[in-house]
Amino acid sequence: AQTVTQSQPEMSVQEAETVTLSCTYDTSESDYYLFWYKQPPSRQMILVIRQEAYKQQNATENRFSVNFQKAAKSFSLKISDSQLGDAAMYFCAYSSQGAQKLVFGQGTRLTINP
Amino acid sequence: DTAVSQTPKYLVTQMGNDKSIKCEQNLGHDTMYWYKQDSKKFLKIMFSYNNKELIINETVPNRFSPKSPDKAHLNLHINSLELGDSAVYFCASSRLDPGLALYNEQFFGPGTRLTVL
């Protein structure tokens, strides 16, 4: 079974600085998808970014980018120019190719200090 | 327009009661899911339905019974509620492309916070 591990229960960063959230996963599959979801206090789950395992290029979405290391099974999220609105729980998630479920990590609570 | 909606948003009830949570999506998706987020914020899949058929049942107690009257709805009925059922329950939906092995984004509802007293 696949597992996802986020080893940082909490992180904090100064506004406008850069922060990196860590995620590792375990799988025996070669084709899969990885995601970062944001959950603000409103508790709505918002997809931030996704990465297809077959793509070597790291995904980017504006201030959000990932560092995908397939051999190391590592998938970190970098947030540049942090903003107060980035404060939330961040979840790393995994999905097998063609699968019908997401496997989530434990989450990292990100605090932005003004 | 709300893509995935859940009712109610909050539910407070006594132990032993039976309750239902409703989910509706207007995205034309054919696959729907229920996830449970516990008090430690851990999210885990409970069920998934594709075209009204149960695809995934992740060792959820029999007290939980999903029902999909049509592709746009997936309701969750819980019998004999226990203290440990207190959690946030999320409904989600996506499109499935069988045979194409594609991933289609899952869209989440706003969640239902269930509190069992």
Coordinates of N, CA and C in Angstrom, one line a residue:
Chain A
A1 N 0.8 -1.2 0.0 CA 0.0 0.0 0.0 C 0.9 1.2 0.0
Q2 N 0.4 2.3 -0.7 CA 1.1 3.5 -0.7 C 1.0 4.3 0.6
T3 N 2.0 5.0 1.0 CA 2.0 5.8 2.1 C 2.6 7.2 1.8
V4 N 2.2 8.2 2.5 CA 2.7 9.6 2.3 C 3.0 10.1 3.7
T5 N 4.2 10.7 3.8 CA 4.7 11.2 5.1 C 5.1 12.6 5.0
Q6 N 4.5 13.4 5.9 CA 5.0 14.8 6.0 C 5.6 14.9 7.4
S7 N 6.8 15.2 7.5 CA 7.5 15.1 8.8 C 7.5 16.4 9.5
Q8 N 6.9 17.5 9.0 CA 6.9 18.8 9.6 C 5.4 19.1 10.0
P9 N 5.1 18.9 11.3 CA 3.7 19.2 11.7 C 3.4 20.7 11.6
E10 N 4.4 21.5 11.8 CA 4.2 22.9 11.8 C 5.4 23.6 11.2
M11 N 5.1 24.7 10.4 CA 6.2 25.5 9.9 C 5.8 27.0 10.0
S12 N 6.7 27.9 10.1 CA 6.4 29.3 10.1 C 7.4 30.0 9.2
V13 N 7.0 31.1 8.7 CA 7.8 31.9 7.8 C 7.4 33.4 7.9
Q14 N 8.4 34.2 7.7 CA 8.1 35.7 7.6 C 7.4 36.0 6.3
E15 N 6.5 36.9 6.3 CA 5.9 37.4 5.1 C 7.0 37.8 4.1
A16 N 6.7 37.4 2.8 CA 7.6 37.8 1.7 C 8.8 36.8 1.6
E17 N 9.0 36.0 2.6 CA 10.1 35.0 2.5 C 9.7 33.8 1.8
T18 N 10.6 32.8 1.7 CA 10.4 31.6 1.0 C 10.4 30.4 2.0
V19 N 9.5 29.5 1.8 CA 9.4 28.4 2.7 C 9.3 27.1 1.9
T20 N 9.8 26.0 2.4 CA 9.7 24.7 1.8 C 9.1 23.7 2.7
L21 N 8.0 23.0 2.2 CA 7.4 22.0 2.9 C 7.8 20.6 2.4
S22 N 8.1 19.7 3.3 CA 8.6 18.4 2.8 C 7.6 17.3 2.7
C23 N 7.8 16.4 1.8 CA 6.9 15.2 1.7 C 7.7 14.1 1.1
T24 N 7.5 12.9 1.7 CA 8.1 11.7 1.1 C 6.9 10.7 1.0
Y25 N 7.1 9.8 0.1 CA 6.1 8.8 -0.2 C 6.7 7.4 -0.5
D26 N 5.9 6.4 -0.4 CA 6.4 5.1 -0.6 C 5.4 4.4 -1.6
T27 N 6.0 3.9 -2.7 CA 5.2 3.2 -3.7 C 6.1 2.3 -4.5
S28 N 5.5 1.2 -5.0 CA 6.2 0.3 -5.9 C 5.8 0.6 -7.4
E29 N 5.0 1.5 -7.6 CA 4.5 1.8 -8.9 C 5.4 2.8 -9.6
S30 N 5.4 2.8 -10.9 CA 6.3 3.7 -11.6 C 5.5 4.9 -12.2
D31 N 4.2 4.8 -12.4 CA 3.4 5.8 -12.9 C 2.3 6.2 -11.8
Y32 N 2.4 7.5 -11.5 CA 1.5 8.0 -10.4 C 1.4 9.5 -10.5
Y33 N 0.6 10.1 -9.6 CA 0.5 11.5 -9.5 C 0.7 12.0 -8.1
L34 N 1.2 13.2 -7.9 CA 1.5 13.7 -6.6 C 0.8 15.1 -6.6
F35 N 0.3 15.5 -5.4 CA -0.4 16.8 -5.3 C 0.0 17.5 -4.0
W36 N -0.2 18.8 -4.0 CA -0.3 19.5 -2.8 C -1.6 20.2 -2.7
Y37 N -2.3 20.0 -1.6 CA -3.6 20.6 -1.3 C -3.4 21.6 -0.2
K38 N -4.2 22.7 -0.2 CA -4.2 23.7 0.8 C -5.6 23.7 1.5
Q39 N -5.6 23.7 2.8 CA -6.8 23.8 3.6 C -6.8 25.0 4.5
P40 N -7.4 26.1 4.1 CA -7.4 27.3 5.0 C -8.4 27.0 6.1
P41 N -8.5 28.0 7.1 CA -9.5 27.8 8.2 C -10.9 27.5 7.7
S42 N -11.2 28.0 6.5 CA -12.6 27.7 6.0 C -12.8 26.2 5.8
R43 N -11.7 25.4 5.8 CA -11.7 23.9 5.7 C -11.9 23.5 4.2
Q44 N -12.1 24.4 3.3 CA -12.2 24.0 1.9 C -10.9 23.4 1.4
M45 N -10.9 22.3 0.7 CA -9.7 21.7 0.1 C -9.4 22.3 -1.2
I46 N -8.3 22.9 -1.4 CA -7.9 23.6 -2.6 C -6.7 23.0 -3.2
L47 N -6.8 22.5 -4.5 CA -5.6 22.0 -5.1 C -4.6 23.1 -5.5
V48 N -3.4 23.0 -5.0 CA -2.3 24.0 -5.2 C -1.5 23.7 -6.5
I49 N -1.1 22.4 -6.6 CA -0.2 22.0 -7.6 C -0.2 20.5 -7.8
R50 N 0.1 20.0 -9.0 CA 0.2 18.6 -9.2 C 1.3 18.2 -10.1
Q51 N 1.8 17.0 -9.9 CA 3.0 16.5 -10.6 C 2.7 15.1 -11.2
E52 N 2.9 14.9 -12.4 CA 2.9 13.6 -13.0 C 4.2 12.9 -12.9
A53 N 4.3 11.7 -12.4 CA 5.5 11.1 -12.1 C 6.4 10.9 -13.4
Y54 N 5.7 10.8 -14.5 CA 6.5 10.5 -15.8 C 7.2 11.8 -16.3
K55 N 6.8 12.9 -15.7 CA 7.4 14.2 -16.1 C 8.6 14.5 -15.3
Q56 N 9.7 14.8 -15.9 CA 10.9 15.1 -15.2 C 10.9 16.6 -14.7
Q57 N 10.3 17.4 -15.5 CA 10.2 18.8 -15.2 C 9.4 19.0 -14.0
N58 N 9.9 19.8 -13.0 CA 9.1 20.2 -11.8 C 8.0 21.1 -12.2
A59 N 6.8 20.8 -11.6 CA 5.6 21.7 -11.8 C 5.8 23.0 -11.1
T60 N 5.2 24.1 -11.7 CA 5.2 25.4 -11.1 C 3.8 26.0 -11.3
E61 N 3.4 26.8 -10.3 CA 2.1 27.5 -10.4 C 2.3 28.8 -9.7
N62 N 2.7 29.9 -10.5 CA 2.9 31.2 -9.9 C 4.0 31.1 -8.8
R63 N 3.6 31.4 -7.6 CA 4.6 31.4 -6.5 C 4.9 30.0 -5.9
F64 N 4.2 29.0 -6.4 CA 4.3 27.7 -5.9 C 5.1 26.8 -6.9
S65 N 6.0 26.1 -6.4 CA 6.8 25.1 -7.2 C 7.1 23.9 -6.4
V66 N 7.4 22.8 -7.1 CA 7.8 21.6 -6.4 C 9.2 21.2 -6.8
N67 N 9.8 20.4 -5.9 CA 11.0 19.7 -6.2 C 10.7 18.2 -6.1
F68 N 10.6 17.6 -7.3 CA 10.2 16.2 -7.4 C 11.4 15.4 -7.6
Q69 N 11.7 14.5 -6.7 CA 12.9 13.6 -6.8 C 12.4 12.2 -6.8
K70 N 12.2 11.6 -8.0 CA 11.5 10.4 -8.1 C 12.3 9.2 -7.5
A71 N 13.6 9.2 -7.7 CA 14.4 8.1 -7.1 C 14.4 8.2 -5.6
A72 N 14.4 9.3 -5.0 CA 14.3 9.5 -3.6 C 12.9 9.5 -3.0
K73 N 11.9 9.4 -3.9 CA 10.5 9.5 -3.5 C 10.2 10.7 -2.6
S74 N 10.6 11.8 -3.1 CA 10.5 13.0 -2.3 C 9.8 14.1 -3.2
F75 N 8.9 14.9 -2.6 CA 8.1 15.8 -3.3 C 7.8 17.0 -2.4
S76 N 8.7 18.0 -2.5 CA 8.6 19.1 -1.6 C 7.9 20.3 -2.3
L77 N 7.3 21.2 -1.5 CA 6.6 22.3 -2.0 C 7.3 23.6 -1.6
K78 N 7.7 24.4 -2.5 CA 8.3 25.7 -2.2 C 7.3 26.8 -2.5
I79 N 7.1 27.7 -1.5 CA 6.3 28.8 -1.6 C 7.2 30.1 -1.6
S80 N 7.2 30.8 -2.6 CA 8.0 32.0 -2.7 C 7.2 33.3 -2.4
D81 N 7.9 34.3 -1.8 CA 7.2 35.5 -1.5 C 5.9 35.2 -0.7
S82 N 6.1 34.6 0.4 CA 4.9 34.2 1.2 C 4.0 35.3 1.5
Q83 N 2.7 35.0 1.5 CA 1.7 36.0 1.8 C 0.8 35.5 2.9
L84 N 0.2 36.5 3.6 CA -0.7 36.2 4.7 C -1.7 35.2 4.4
G85 N -2.2 35.3 3.1 CA -3.3 34.3 2.7 C -2.8 32.9 2.4
D86 N -1.5 32.7 2.5 CA -0.9 31.3 2.4 C -1.0 30.5 3.6
A87 N -1.4 31.2 4.7 CA -1.5 30.5 6.0 C -2.6 29.4 5.9
A88 N -2.3 28.2 6.2 CA -3.2 27.1 6.0 C -2.5 25.8 6.4
M89 N -3.3 24.7 6.4 CA -2.8 23.4 6.5 C -2.5 23.0 5.0
Y90 N -1.3 22.3 4.8 CA -0.9 21.9 3.5 C -0.8 20.3 3.6
F91 N -1.5 19.7 2.6 CA -1.4 18.2 2.5 C -0.8 17.8 1.2
C92 N 0.1 16.9 1.4 CA 0.7 16.2 0.3 C -0.2 15.0 0.0
A93 N -0.4 14.6 -1.3 CA -1.3 13.5 -1.6 C -0.7 12.7 -2.8
Y94 N -1.1 11.5 -2.9 CA -0.6 10.6 -3.9 C -1.8 9.9 -4.5
S95 N -1.7 9.6 -5.8 CA -2.7 8.8 -6.5 C -2.1 8.0 -7.5
S96 N -2.4 6.7 -7.5 CA -2.0 5.8 -8.6 C -2.6 6.2 -9.9
Q97 N -1.9 5.8 -11.0 CA -2.5 6.1 -12.3 C -3.8 5.3 -12.5
G98 N -4.8 6.0 -12.8 CA -6.1 5.4 -13.0 C -6.8 5.0 -11.7
A99 N -6.2 5.3 -10.6 CA -6.9 5.0 -9.3 C -8.0 5.9 -9.0
Q100 N -8.8 5.6 -8.0 CA -9.9 6.4 -7.7 C -9.9 6.9 -6.2
K101 N -8.7 7.1 -5.7 CA -8.6 7.6 -4.4 C -7.3 8.4 -4.2
L102 N -7.3 9.4 -3.3 CA -6.1 10.1 -2.9 C -5.6 9.5 -1.6
V103 N -4.3 9.4 -1.4 CA -3.7 9.0 -0.2 C -3.0 10.2 0.3
F104 N -3.4 10.7 1.5 CA -2.9 12.0 2.1 C -1.8 11.8 3.1
G105 N -0.9 12.7 3.2 CA 0.0 12.8 4.3 C -0.7 13.4 5.5
Q106 N 0.0 13.6 6.6 CA -0.5 14.0 7.9 C -0.8 15.5 7.9
G107 N -0.2 16.2 7.0 CA -0.5 17.7 6.9 C 0.6 18.5 7.6
T108 N 0.9 19.7 7.2 CA 1.8 20.7 7.8 C 1.0 22.0 7.9
R109 N 1.0 22.5 9.2 CA 0.3 23.7 9.4 C 1.3 24.9 9.2
L110 N 1.0 25.7 8.2 CA 1.9 26.8 7.9 C 1.4 28.1 8.4
T111 N 2.3 28.8 9.2 CA 1.9 30.1 9.7 C 2.8 31.2 9.0
I112 N 2.2 32.3 8.7 CA 2.9 33.4 8.0 C 3.0 34.5 9.1
N113 N 4.2 34.9 9.4 CA 4.3 36.0 10.4 C 4.5 37.4 9.6
P114 N 3.7 38.3 10.0 CA 3.7 39.6 9.3 C 5.0 40.4 9.7
Chain B
D1 N -22.0 29.4 -9.1 CA -22.6 28.1 -8.8 C -21.7 27.2 -8.0
T2 N -22.2 26.5 -7.0 CA -21.4 25.6 -6.2 C -21.2 24.3 -7.0
A3 N -20.0 23.9 -7.1 CA -19.6 22.7 -7.9 C -20.0 21.4 -7.1
V4 N -19.5 21.3 -5.9 CA -19.8 20.2 -5.0 C -20.4 20.7 -3.7
S5 N -21.6 20.4 -3.4 CA -22.2 20.9 -2.2 C -22.6 19.8 -1.3
Q6 N -22.6 20.1 0.0 CA -22.9 19.1 1.1 C -23.9 19.8 2.0
T7 N -24.8 19.0 2.5 CA -25.7 19.4 3.6 C -25.9 18.3 4.6
P8 N -25.9 18.7 5.9 CA -25.6 20.0 6.4 C -24.1 20.3 6.5
K9 N -23.8 21.5 6.8 CA -22.4 21.9 7.0 C -22.0 21.5 8.4
Y10 N -22.9 21.6 9.4 CA -22.6 21.2 10.7 C -23.8 20.3 11.2
L11 N -23.4 19.3 12.0 CA -24.3 18.3 12.5 C -23.9 17.9 13.9
V12 N -24.8 18.2 14.9 CA -24.5 17.8 16.3 C -25.6 16.9 16.7
T13 N -25.2 15.7 17.2 CA -26.2 14.7 17.5 C -25.7 13.9 18.7
Q14 N -26.6 13.1 19.2 CA -26.3 12.2 20.4 C -25.9 10.9 19.9
M15 N -25.1 10.2 20.8 CA -24.6 8.9 20.5 C -25.8 8.0 20.3
G16 N -25.7 7.1 19.4 CA -26.8 6.1 19.1 C -27.7 6.5 18.1
N17 N -27.7 7.8 17.7 CA -28.7 8.3 16.7 C -28.2 7.8 15.3
D18 N -29.1 8.0 14.3 CA -28.8 7.7 12.9 C -28.9 9.1 12.2
K19 N -27.9 9.3 11.3 CA -27.9 10.6 10.6 C -27.5 10.4 9.2
S20 N -27.8 11.4 8.3 CA -27.4 11.3 6.9 C -26.7 12.6 6.5
I21 N -25.8 12.5 5.6 CA -25.1 13.7 5.0 C -25.3 13.6 3.5
K22 N -25.8 14.7 2.9 CA -26.0 14.6 1.5 C -25.0 15.3 0.7
C23 N -24.7 14.8 -0.5 CA -23.7 15.4 -1.4 C -24.3 15.5 -2.8
E24 N -24.0 16.6 -3.4 CA -24.5 16.8 -4.8 C -23.4 17.5 -5.6
Q25 N -23.2 17.1 -6.8 CA -22.2 17.8 -7.7 C -22.9 18.1 -9.0
N26 N -22.6 19.3 -9.5 CA -23.2 19.7 -10.8 C -22.1 19.9 -11.9
L27 N -21.1 19.1 -11.8 CA -20.0 19.1 -12.7 C -20.1 18.1 -13.8
G28 N -21.1 17.3 -13.8 CA -21.2 16.2 -14.8 C -20.2 15.1 -14.6
H29 N -19.7 15.0 -13.4 CA -18.7 13.9 -13.1 C -19.4 12.6 -12.9
D30 N -18.6 11.5 -13.1 CA -19.2 10.2 -12.9 C -18.7 9.4 -11.7
T31 N -17.8 10.0 -11.0 CA -17.2 9.4 -9.8 C -17.3 10.3 -8.6
M32 N -17.7 9.7 -7.5 CA -17.8 10.5 -6.3 C -17.2 9.8 -5.1
Y33 N -16.8 10.5 -4.1 CA -16.0 10.0 -3.0 C -16.5 10.5 -1.7
W34 N -16.2 9.8 -0.6 CA -16.3 10.3 0.7 C -15.0 10.1 1.4
Y35 N -14.5 11.2 2.0 CA -13.3 11.2 2.8 C -13.7 11.6 4.3
K36 N -12.9 11.1 5.2 CA -13.1 11.4 6.6 C -11.8 12.2 7.1
Q37 N -12.0 13.3 7.7 CA -10.9 14.0 8.3 C -11.0 14.0 9.9
D38 N -10.1 13.3 10.6 CA -10.3 13.2 12.0 C -9.8 14.4 12.8
S39 N -9.8 14.3 14.1 CA -9.5 15.4 14.9 C -8.0 15.9 14.8
K40 N -7.2 15.0 14.3 CA -5.8 15.3 14.0 C -5.6 15.8 12.6
K41 N -6.7 16.0 11.9 CA -6.6 16.6 10.5 C -6.2 15.5 9.5
F42 N -6.1 14.3 9.9 CA -5.8 13.2 8.9 C -6.9 12.9 8.0
L43 N -6.7 12.9 6.7 CA -7.7 12.7 5.7 C -7.6 11.3 5.1
K44 N -8.7 10.5 5.1 CA -8.6 9.2 4.6 C -9.9 8.9 3.7
I45 N -9.7 8.2 2.6 CA -10.8 7.8 1.8 C -11.7 6.8 2.5
M46 N -13.0 6.9 2.3 CA -13.9 6.0 2.9 C -14.5 5.1 1.8
F47 N -15.1 5.8 0.8 CA -15.8 5.2 -0.3 C -15.5 5.9 -1.6
S48 N -15.7 5.2 -2.7 CA -15.8 5.9 -4.0 C -16.8 5.1 -4.8
Y49 N -17.6 5.9 -5.6 CA -18.6 5.3 -6.5 C -18.3 5.8 -7.9
N50 N -18.5 4.9 -8.8 CA -18.4 5.3 -10.2 C -19.7 4.8 -10.9
N51 N -20.4 5.8 -11.5 CA -21.7 5.5 -12.2 C -22.6 4.7 -11.2
K52 N -22.7 5.2 -10.0 CA -23.6 4.7 -9.0 C -23.1 3.3 -8.5
E53 N -22.0 2.8 -8.9 CA -21.5 1.5 -8.4 C -20.4 1.7 -7.4
L54 N -20.4 1.0 -6.3 CA -19.4 1.1 -5.3 C -18.1 0.5 -5.8
I55 N -17.0 1.3 -5.8 CA -15.7 0.9 -6.3 C -14.7 0.7 -5.1
I56 N -14.7 1.6 -4.2 CA -13.8 1.5 -3.0 C -14.6 1.5 -1.7
N57 N -14.3 0.6 -0.8 CA -14.8 0.6 0.5 C -13.6 0.3 1.4
E58 N -13.1 1.3 2.0 CA -11.8 1.2 2.8 C -12.1 0.7 4.2
T59 N -12.5 -0.5 4.4 CA -12.7 -1.1 5.7 C -13.4 -0.2 6.7
V60 N -14.5 0.4 6.2 CA -15.3 1.3 7.0 C -16.4 0.4 7.7
P61 N -16.7 0.7 9.0 CA -17.7 -0.1 9.7 C -19.0 -0.1 8.9
N62 N -19.7 -1.2 9.1 CA -21.0 -1.4 8.4 C -22.0 -0.4 8.8
R63 N -21.8 0.3 9.9 CA -22.7 1.4 10.3 C -22.8 2.5 9.3
F64 N -21.7 2.6 8.4 CA -21.7 3.6 7.4 C -22.2 3.0 6.1
S65 N -23.2 3.6 5.5 CA -23.8 3.1 4.3 C -23.9 4.2 3.3
P66 N -23.1 4.2 2.2 CA -23.3 5.2 1.2 C -24.4 4.8 0.2
K67 N -25.0 5.8 -0.3 CA -26.1 5.5 -1.3 C -26.0 6.5 -2.4
S68 N -26.0 6.0 -3.7 CA -25.9 6.9 -4.8 C -27.1 6.7 -5.7
P69 N -28.1 7.6 -5.5 CA -29.4 7.5 -6.3 C -29.1 7.8 -7.8
D70 N -28.2 8.6 -8.1 CA -27.8 8.9 -9.5 C -26.4 9.4 -9.5
K71 N -25.8 9.7 -10.7 CA -24.4 10.0 -10.7 C -24.1 11.4 -10.1
A72 N -25.1 12.2 -9.9 CA -24.8 13.5 -9.3 C -24.9 13.6 -7.8
H73 N -25.3 12.5 -7.2 CA -25.6 12.5 -5.7 C -24.9 11.3 -5.1
L74 N -24.3 11.5 -3.9 CA -23.7 10.4 -3.1 C -24.0 10.8 -1.7
N75 N -24.9 10.1 -1.0 CA -25.3 10.4 0.4 C -24.6 9.4 1.3
L76 N -24.4 9.8 2.5 CA -23.7 9.0 3.5 C -24.6 8.9 4.7
H77 N -25.1 7.6 5.0 CA -25.9 7.4 6.1 C -25.1 6.7 7.2
I78 N -25.3 7.2 8.4 CA -24.5 6.6 9.5 C -25.5 6.1 10.6
N79 N -25.4 4.8 10.9 CA -26.3 4.3 12.0 C -25.6 4.2 13.3
S80 N -26.3 4.3 14.4 CA -25.8 4.1 15.7 C -24.5 4.9 15.9
L81 N -24.6 6.2 15.8 CA -23.4 7.0 15.9 C -22.7 6.8 17.2
E82 N -21.3 6.8 17.1 CA -20.4 6.7 18.2 C -19.6 7.9 18.3
L83 N -19.0 8.1 19.5 CA -18.1 9.3 19.8 C -17.0 9.4 18.7
G84 N -16.5 8.3 18.4 CA -15.3 8.2 17.4 C -15.7 8.6 16.0
D85 N -17.0 8.8 15.8 CA -17.4 9.2 14.4 C -17.3 10.7 14.2
S86 N -17.1 11.4 15.3 CA -16.9 12.9 15.3 C -15.7 13.2 14.4
A87 N -16.0 14.0 13.3 CA -15.0 14.3 12.3 C -15.6 15.2 11.3
V88 N -14.7 15.6 10.3 CA -15.3 16.4 9.2 C -15.3 15.4 8.0
Y89 N -16.4 15.3 7.4 CA -16.6 14.4 6.2 C -16.7 15.2 5.0
F90 N -15.8 14.9 4.0 CA -15.7 15.6 2.8 C -16.3 14.7 1.6
C91 N -17.1 15.3 0.8 CA -17.5 14.7 -0.4 C -16.6 15.2 -1.6
A92 N -16.3 14.4 -2.6 CA -15.5 14.9 -3.7 C -16.1 14.2 -5.0
S93 N -15.7 14.8 -6.1 CA -16.1 14.2 -7.4 C -15.0 14.4 -8.4
S94 N -15.0 13.5 -9.4 CA -14.1 13.7 -10.5 C -14.7 12.9 -11.7
R95 N -14.0 13.1 -12.8 CA -14.4 12.4 -14.0 C -13.4 11.2 -14.1
L96 N -13.9 10.1 -14.5 CA -13.0 8.9 -14.7 C -12.9 8.6 -16.2
D97 N -11.7 8.4 -16.7 CA -11.5 8.0 -18.1 C -11.0 6.6 -18.1
P98 N -11.9 5.6 -18.0 CA -11.4 4.2 -18.0 C -10.6 3.8 -19.2
G99 N -9.6 3.1 -19.0 CA -8.7 2.7 -20.1 C -7.7 3.7 -20.5
L100 N -7.9 5.0 -20.1 CA -7.0 6.0 -20.5 C -5.9 6.2 -19.4
A101 N -6.2 5.7 -18.2 CA -5.2 5.8 -17.1 C -4.9 7.2 -16.8
L102 N -5.8 8.1 -17.0 CA -5.6 9.5 -16.7 C -6.0 9.9 -15.3
Y103 N -5.4 10.9 -14.7 CA -5.9 11.4 -13.5 C -6.7 12.6 -13.8
N104 N -8.0 12.6 -13.2 CA -8.8 13.8 -13.3 C -9.0 14.4 -11.9
E105 N -8.8 15.7 -11.8 CA -8.8 16.4 -10.5 C -10.0 16.1 -9.8
Q106 N -9.9 15.9 -8.5 CA -11.0 15.7 -7.6 C -11.4 17.0 -7.0
F107 N -12.7 17.4 -7.1 CA -13.2 18.6 -6.6 C -13.9 18.3 -5.3
F108 N -13.5 19.0 -4.2 CA -14.1 18.7 -2.9 C -15.2 19.7 -2.5
G109 N -16.1 19.1 -1.8 CA -17.2 19.9 -1.2 C -16.6 20.7 0.1
P110 N -17.5 21.5 0.7 CA -17.0 22.3 1.8 C -16.8 21.5 3.1
G111 N -17.3 20.3 3.2 CA -17.1 19.5 4.4 C -18.3 19.6 5.3
T112 N -18.6 18.5 6.0 CA -19.6 18.5 7.1 C -19.0 18.1 8.4
R113 N -19.1 19.1 9.3 CA -18.5 18.8 10.7 C -19.5 18.0 11.5
L114 N -19.3 16.8 11.8 CA -20.2 16.0 12.6 C -19.6 15.9 14.0
T115 N -20.4 16.2 15.0 CA -20.1 16.1 16.4 C -21.1 15.2 17.1
V116 N -20.5 14.2 17.7 CA -21.3 13.2 18.4 C -21.1 13.4 19.9
L117 N -22.2 13.7 20.6 CA -22.1 13.9 22.1 C -22.5 12.7 22.9

